[in-house]
Amino acid sequence: MTFKPLRVLALASTLFACLSAGAATVEVGGVPLEDRVTVAGSPLVLNGAGVRYKAVFQVYTAGLYLSEKADTPDGVLAAPGAKRMTITMLRDIDAAELGKLFSRGMEDNMDRSAFSKLIPGVLRMSQIFAEYKRLNKGDAFQVDWVPGTGTILTVRGQVEGAPFKEPEFFNALMRIWLGPKPADWRLKDALLGKTR
């Protein structure tokens, strides 16, 4: 009987540890990513995360957040509710060049007529990156999809202009990493939660 308080204390400690685990982080490429975030009041879970490589060089860490896990590109694109892609630079890079690579990645993974409808948004996104001139190691940006609002681009903690209203814009961006010609096949698998 004298051990009962210890059992209660052990149970309370275990419960506290489990609750604390809800606010855990994972480290990817040396970048800590929360396993849960909230976007526009919607709780999201880390679907997958990985490092974008160019040859042997690490370029950035990416993390994909959804309302529920999805392990296929179609599942990600069809997932309901808010979504988030976070990017943290692992090296200094010309921001205008990154904007051009994103534009090319969108174009390479869409049919021409669908891409042509997004050209105004693509040009605006490229201009935003061009104005930054340079993204340095440790700089982060995120792309949020908020139903009823659009795609919100936040760079270094600063929301960049009005949301991109085109409903397809966010999915076009996701195809850079998840489309048939992804920026990096290993990163595609990682974002789909297939590799760690």
PDB file of C-alpha atoms in Angstrom:
ATOM      1  CA  MET A   1       0.000   0.000   0.000  1.00  0.00           C
ATOM      2  CA  THR A   2       2.812   2.370   0.715  1.00  0.00           C
ATOM      3  CA  PHE A   3       3.856   2.213  -2.954  1.00  0.00           C
ATOM      4  CA  LYS A   4       0.521   3.460  -4.309  1.00  0.00           C
ATOM      5  CA  PRO A   5       1.507   7.166  -4.276  1.00  0.00           C
ATOM      6  CA  LEU A   6       4.637   6.254  -6.247  1.00  0.00           C
ATOM      7  CA  ARG A   7       2.516   4.467  -8.839  1.00  0.00           C
ATOM      8  CA  VAL A   8       0.273   7.525  -9.116  1.00  0.00           C
ATOM      9  CA  LEU A   9       3.345   9.731  -9.471  1.00  0.00           C
ATOM     10  CA  ALA A  10       4.792   7.415 -12.151  1.00  0.00           C
ATOM     11  CA  LEU A  11       1.463   7.422 -14.018  1.00  0.00           C
ATOM     12  CA  ALA A  12       1.269  11.225 -13.819  1.00  0.00           C
ATOM     13  CA  SER A  13       4.844  11.507 -15.121  1.00  0.00           C
ATOM     14  CA  THR A  14       4.045   9.177 -18.026  1.00  0.00           C
ATOM     15  CA  LEU A  15       0.896  11.148 -18.847  1.00  0.00           C
ATOM     16  CA  PHE A  16       2.831  14.435 -18.739  1.00  0.00           C
ATOM     17  CA  ALA A  17       5.479  12.972 -21.066  1.00  0.00           C
ATOM     18  CA  CYS A  18       2.788  11.861 -23.515  1.00  0.00           C
ATOM     19  CA  LEU A  19       1.136  15.282 -23.461  1.00  0.00           C
ATOM     20  CA  SER A  20       4.502  16.974 -23.912  1.00  0.00           C
ATOM     21  CA  ALA A  21       5.177  14.722 -26.892  1.00  0.00           C
ATOM     22  CA  GLY A  22       2.328  16.537 -28.652  1.00  0.00           C
ATOM     23  CA  ALA A  23       4.655  19.542 -28.942  1.00  0.00           C
ATOM     24  CA  ALA A  24       7.645  17.568 -30.196  1.00  0.00           C
ATOM     25  CA  THR A  25      10.077  18.625 -32.877  1.00  0.00           C
ATOM     26  CA  VAL A  26      12.017  16.596 -35.393  1.00  0.00           C
ATOM     27  CA  GLU A  27      15.380  17.640 -36.774  1.00  0.00           C
ATOM     28  CA  VAL A  28      15.882  17.460 -40.536  1.00  0.00           C
ATOM     29  CA  GLY A  29      19.136  18.684 -42.052  1.00  0.00           C
ATOM     30  CA  GLY A  30      19.935  20.362 -38.737  1.00  0.00           C
ATOM     31  CA  VAL A  31      16.636  22.307 -38.833  1.00  0.00           C
ATOM     32  CA  PRO A  32      14.080  21.693 -36.046  1.00  0.00           C
ATOM     33  CA  LEU A  33      10.528  21.251 -37.360  1.00  0.00           C
ATOM     34  CA  GLU A  34       7.489  21.105 -35.094  1.00  0.00           C
ATOM     35  CA  ASP A  35       5.450  17.954 -35.566  1.00  0.00           C
ATOM     36  CA  ARG A  36       2.237  19.999 -35.242  1.00  0.00           C
ATOM     37  CA  VAL A  37       1.351  23.556 -36.270  1.00  0.00           C
ATOM     38  CA  THR A  38      -1.805  25.632 -36.544  1.00  0.00           C
ATOM     39  CA  VAL A  39      -2.709  27.497 -39.738  1.00  0.00           C
ATOM     40  CA  ALA A  40      -5.740  29.808 -39.736  1.00  0.00           C
ATOM     41  CA  GLY A  41      -7.053  28.041 -36.619  1.00  0.00           C
ATOM     42  CA  SER A  42      -6.679  24.564 -38.160  1.00  0.00           C
ATOM     43  CA  PRO A  43      -4.378  22.017 -36.484  1.00  0.00           C
ATOM     44  CA  LEU A  44      -1.966  20.378 -38.941  1.00  0.00           C
ATOM     45  CA  VAL A  45       0.470  17.472 -38.599  1.00  0.00           C
ATOM     46  CA  LEU A  46       3.881  17.091 -40.201  1.00  0.00           C
ATOM     47  CA  ASN A  47       3.219  14.782 -43.137  1.00  0.00           C
ATOM     48  CA  GLY A  48       6.887  14.486 -44.064  1.00  0.00           C
ATOM     49  CA  ALA A  49      10.129  16.432 -44.286  1.00  0.00           C
ATOM     50  CA  GLY A  50      13.447  16.162 -46.080  1.00  0.00           C
ATOM     51  CA  VAL A  51      16.413  17.927 -47.603  1.00  0.00           C
ATOM     52  CA  ARG A  52      16.618  19.246 -51.152  1.00  0.00           C
ATOM     53  CA  TYR A  53      19.958  18.330 -52.701  1.00  0.00           C
ATOM     54  CA  LYS A  54      21.573  19.812 -55.787  1.00  0.00           C
ATOM     55  CA  ALA A  55      24.284  17.347 -56.767  1.00  0.00           C
ATOM     56  CA  VAL A  56      25.958  16.662 -53.392  1.00  0.00           C
ATOM     57  CA  PHE A  57      25.058  20.030 -51.852  1.00  0.00           C
ATOM     58  CA  GLN A  58      22.238  20.565 -49.368  1.00  0.00           C
ATOM     59  CA  VAL A  59      20.074  23.482 -50.529  1.00  0.00           C
ATOM     60  CA  TYR A  60      17.133  23.622 -48.125  1.00  0.00           C
ATOM     61  CA  THR A  61      14.996  21.652 -45.678  1.00  0.00           C
ATOM     62  CA  ALA A  62      11.305  21.313 -46.541  1.00  0.00           C
ATOM     63  CA  GLY A  63       8.400  20.239 -44.361  1.00  0.00           C
ATOM     64  CA  LEU A  64       4.822  19.533 -45.472  1.00  0.00           C
ATOM     65  CA  TYR A  65       1.910  19.943 -43.053  1.00  0.00           C
ATOM     66  CA  LEU A  66      -1.613  18.609 -43.660  1.00  0.00           C
ATOM     67  CA  SER A  67      -4.790  18.110 -41.628  1.00  0.00           C
ATOM     68  CA  GLU A  68      -4.367  14.348 -42.046  1.00  0.00           C
ATOM     69  CA  LYS A  69      -1.507  12.223 -43.346  1.00  0.00           C
ATOM     70  CA  ALA A  70      -1.273  11.424 -47.062  1.00  0.00           C
ATOM     71  CA  ASP A  71       1.301   9.201 -48.770  1.00  0.00           C
ATOM     72  CA  THR A  72       0.566   9.933 -52.441  1.00  0.00           C
ATOM     73  CA  PRO A  73       0.748  13.188 -54.432  1.00  0.00           C
ATOM     74  CA  ASP A  74      -2.967  12.937 -55.252  1.00  0.00           C
ATOM     75  CA  GLY A  75      -3.723  12.434 -51.569  1.00  0.00           C
ATOM     76  CA  VAL A  76      -1.786  15.599 -50.676  1.00  0.00           C
ATOM     77  CA  LEU A  77      -3.446  17.669 -53.387  1.00  0.00           C
ATOM     78  CA  ALA A  78      -6.921  16.427 -52.406  1.00  0.00           C
ATOM     79  CA  ALA A  79      -6.372  16.746 -48.637  1.00  0.00           C
ATOM     80  CA  PRO A  80      -9.075  18.920 -47.068  1.00  0.00           C
ATOM     81  CA  GLY A  81      -8.512  22.114 -45.143  1.00  0.00           C
ATOM     82  CA  ALA A  82      -5.443  24.263 -44.609  1.00  0.00           C
ATOM     83  CA  LYS A  83      -1.953  23.138 -45.686  1.00  0.00           C
ATOM     84  CA  ARG A  84       1.585  24.424 -45.203  1.00  0.00           C
ATOM     85  CA  MET A  85       4.975  23.940 -46.853  1.00  0.00           C
ATOM     86  CA  THR A  86       7.953  25.300 -44.933  1.00  0.00           C
ATOM     87  CA  ILE A  87      11.380  25.882 -46.472  1.00  0.00           C
ATOM     88  CA  THR A  88      14.538  26.706 -44.500  1.00  0.00           C
ATOM     89  CA  MET A  89      17.699  27.495 -46.428  1.00  0.00           C
ATOM     90  CA  LEU A  90      20.769  25.366 -45.720  1.00  0.00           C
ATOM     91  CA  ARG A  91      23.048  27.569 -47.841  1.00  0.00           C
ATOM     92  CA  ASP A  92      23.099  31.106 -49.251  1.00  0.00           C
ATOM     93  CA  ILE A  93      21.298  31.346 -52.582  1.00  0.00           C
ATOM     94  CA  ASP A  94      20.309  33.965 -55.129  1.00  0.00           C
ATOM     95  CA  ALA A  95      16.617  34.547 -54.323  1.00  0.00           C
ATOM     96  CA  ALA A  96      15.715  35.592 -57.873  1.00  0.00           C
ATOM     97  CA  GLU A  97      17.231  32.361 -59.194  1.00  0.00           C
ATOM     98  CA  LEU A  98      15.216  30.359 -56.653  1.00  0.00           C
ATOM     99  CA  GLY A  99      12.037  32.120 -57.827  1.00  0.00           C
ATOM    100  CA  LYS A 100      12.872  31.178 -61.432  1.00  0.00           C
ATOM    101  CA  LEU A 101      13.497  27.548 -60.433  1.00  0.00           C
ATOM    102  CA  PHE A 102      10.120  27.416 -58.696  1.00  0.00           C
ATOM    103  CA  SER A 103       8.418  28.871 -61.783  1.00  0.00           C
ATOM    104  CA  ARG A 104      10.144  26.303 -63.998  1.00  0.00           C
ATOM    105  CA  GLY A 105       9.214  23.514 -61.574  1.00  0.00           C
ATOM    106  CA  MET A 106       5.554  24.527 -61.758  1.00  0.00           C
ATOM    107  CA  GLU A 107       5.650  24.688 -65.554  1.00  0.00           C
ATOM    108  CA  ASP A 108       7.410  21.307 -65.878  1.00  0.00           C
ATOM    109  CA  ASN A 109       4.709  19.576 -63.838  1.00  0.00           C
ATOM    110  CA  MET A 110       1.569  21.027 -65.465  1.00  0.00           C
ATOM    111  CA  ASP A 111       0.031  21.025 -68.910  1.00  0.00           C
ATOM    112  CA  ARG A 112       0.614  24.234 -70.828  1.00  0.00           C
ATOM    113  CA  SER A 113      -2.976  25.511 -70.760  1.00  0.00           C
ATOM    114  CA  ALA A 114      -3.306  25.062 -66.970  1.00  0.00           C
ATOM    115  CA  PHE A 115       0.042  26.784 -66.398  1.00  0.00           C
ATOM    116  CA  SER A 116      -0.889  29.722 -68.644  1.00  0.00           C
ATOM    117  CA  LYS A 117      -3.822  30.539 -66.331  1.00  0.00           C
ATOM    118  CA  LEU A 118      -1.397  30.906 -63.420  1.00  0.00           C
ATOM    119  CA  ILE A 119       1.145  33.155 -65.164  1.00  0.00           C
ATOM    120  CA  PRO A 120       0.089  36.377 -63.331  1.00  0.00           C
ATOM    121  CA  GLY A 121       0.607  34.651 -59.956  1.00  0.00           C
ATOM    122  CA  VAL A 122       3.860  33.037 -61.094  1.00  0.00           C
ATOM    123  CA  LEU A 123       5.226  36.422 -62.189  1.00  0.00           C
ATOM    124  CA  ARG A 124       4.213  38.015 -58.877  1.00  0.00           C
ATOM    125  CA  MET A 125       5.888  35.206 -56.913  1.00  0.00           C
ATOM    126  CA  SER A 126       9.070  35.570 -58.984  1.00  0.00           C
ATOM    127  CA  GLN A 127       9.055  39.318 -58.334  1.00  0.00           C
ATOM    128  CA  ILE A 128       8.738  38.775 -54.559  1.00  0.00           C
ATOM    129  CA  PHE A 129      11.820  36.547 -54.537  1.00  0.00           C
ATOM    130  CA  ALA A 130      13.707  38.921 -56.858  1.00  0.00           C
ATOM    131  CA  GLU A 131      13.159  41.786 -54.396  1.00  0.00           C
ATOM    132  CA  TYR A 132      14.877  39.790 -51.629  1.00  0.00           C
ATOM    133  CA  LYS A 133      17.961  39.443 -53.853  1.00  0.00           C
ATOM    134  CA  ARG A 134      19.488  36.838 -51.530  1.00  0.00           C
ATOM    135  CA  LEU A 135      18.282  34.199 -49.110  1.00  0.00           C
ATOM    136  CA  ASN A 136      20.889  33.274 -46.527  1.00  0.00           C
ATOM    137  CA  LYS A 137      21.506  30.065 -44.648  1.00  0.00           C
ATOM    138  CA  GLY A 138      18.871  29.874 -41.910  1.00  0.00           C
ATOM    139  CA  ASP A 139      16.336  32.095 -43.706  1.00  0.00           C
ATOM    140  CA  ALA A 140      12.898  30.525 -43.849  1.00  0.00           C
ATOM    141  CA  PHE A 141       9.725  30.981 -45.809  1.00  0.00           C
ATOM    142  CA  GLN A 142       6.413  29.229 -45.854  1.00  0.00           C
ATOM    143  CA  VAL A 143       3.551  28.753 -48.267  1.00  0.00           C
ATOM    144  CA  ASP A 144       0.125  28.354 -46.652  1.00  0.00           C
ATOM    145  CA  TRP A 145      -3.120  27.282 -48.288  1.00  0.00           C
ATOM    146  CA  VAL A 146      -6.097  28.750 -46.424  1.00  0.00           C
ATOM    147  CA  PRO A 147      -9.511  27.720 -47.803  1.00  0.00           C
ATOM    148  CA  GLY A 148     -11.594  30.740 -48.740  1.00  0.00           C
ATOM    149  CA  THR A 149      -8.532  33.012 -48.657  1.00  0.00           C
ATOM    150  CA  GLY A 150      -5.934  31.575 -51.029  1.00  0.00           C
ATOM    151  CA  THR A 151      -2.199  30.924 -50.954  1.00  0.00           C
ATOM    152  CA  ILE A 152      -0.214  33.059 -48.518  1.00  0.00           C
ATOM    153  CA  LEU A 153       3.549  33.465 -48.968  1.00  0.00           C
ATOM    154  CA  THR A 154       5.532  34.435 -45.862  1.00  0.00           C
ATOM    155  CA  VAL A 155       9.259  35.185 -46.192  1.00  0.00           C
ATOM    156  CA  ARG A 156      11.445  35.748 -43.090  1.00  0.00           C
ATOM    157  CA  GLY A 157       8.254  36.101 -41.034  1.00  0.00           C
ATOM    158  CA  GLN A 158       6.788  38.791 -43.322  1.00  0.00           C
ATOM    159  CA  VAL A 159       3.554  38.110 -45.252  1.00  0.00           C
ATOM    160  CA  GLU A 160       4.185  39.124 -48.868  1.00  0.00           C
ATOM    161  CA  GLY A 161       1.259  41.048 -50.284  1.00  0.00           C
ATOM    162  CA  ALA A 162      -2.261  39.777 -50.906  1.00  0.00           C
ATOM    163  CA  PRO A 163      -2.988  36.056 -51.090  1.00  0.00           C
ATOM    164  CA  PHE A 164      -2.731  34.329 -54.455  1.00  0.00           C
ATOM    165  CA  LYS A 165      -6.428  33.846 -55.184  1.00  0.00           C
ATOM    166  CA  GLU A 166      -6.179  31.203 -57.938  1.00  0.00           C
ATOM    167  CA  PRO A 167      -7.381  27.950 -56.300  1.00  0.00           C
ATOM    168  CA  GLU A 168      -4.892  25.897 -58.322  1.00  0.00           C
ATOM    169  CA  PHE A 169      -1.862  27.999 -57.368  1.00  0.00           C
ATOM    170  CA  PHE A 170      -1.020  26.114 -54.159  1.00  0.00           C
ATOM    171  CA  ASN A 171      -1.332  22.713 -55.845  1.00  0.00           C
ATOM    172  CA  ALA A 172       0.840  23.951 -58.710  1.00  0.00           C
ATOM    173  CA  LEU A 173       3.493  24.903 -56.163  1.00  0.00           C
ATOM    174  CA  MET A 174       3.195  21.481 -54.480  1.00  0.00           C
ATOM    175  CA  ARG A 175       3.857  19.803 -57.830  1.00  0.00           C
ATOM    176  CA  ILE A 176       7.367  21.333 -57.791  1.00  0.00           C
ATOM    177  CA  TRP A 177       8.157  18.729 -55.121  1.00  0.00           C
ATOM    178  CA  LEU A 178       5.430  16.128 -55.659  1.00  0.00           C
ATOM    179  CA  GLY A 179       4.778  16.192 -59.419  1.00  0.00           C
ATOM    180  CA  PRO A 180       5.927  13.686 -62.073  1.00  0.00           C
ATOM    181  CA  LYS A 181       9.170  15.682 -62.514  1.00  0.00           C
ATOM    182  CA  PRO A 182       9.979  16.662 -58.912  1.00  0.00           C
ATOM    183  CA  ALA A 183      12.853  18.920 -57.922  1.00  0.00           C
ATOM    184  CA  ASP A 184      14.372  15.986 -55.991  1.00  0.00           C
ATOM    185  CA  TRP A 185      13.029  12.402 -55.929  1.00  0.00           C
ATOM    186  CA  ARG A 186      14.373  11.709 -52.435  1.00  0.00           C
ATOM    187  CA  LEU A 187      12.692  14.847 -51.134  1.00  0.00           C
ATOM    188  CA  LYS A 188       9.416  13.805 -52.804  1.00  0.00           C
ATOM    189  CA  ASP A 189       9.463  10.492 -50.930  1.00  0.00           C
ATOM    190  CA  ALA A 190      10.399  12.249 -47.688  1.00  0.00           C
ATOM    191  CA  LEU A 191       7.520  14.751 -47.963  1.00  0.00           C
ATOM    192  CA  LEU A 192       5.145  11.825 -48.532  1.00  0.00           C
ATOM    193  CA  GLY A 193       6.430  10.281 -45.311  1.00  0.00           C
ATOM    194  CA  LYS A 194       8.076   7.360 -47.101  1.00  0.00           C
ATOM    195  CA  THR A 195      11.592   8.002 -45.836  1.00  0.00           C
ATOM    196  CA  ARG A 196      13.094   9.761 -42.845  1.00  0.00           C
TER     197      ARG A 196
END
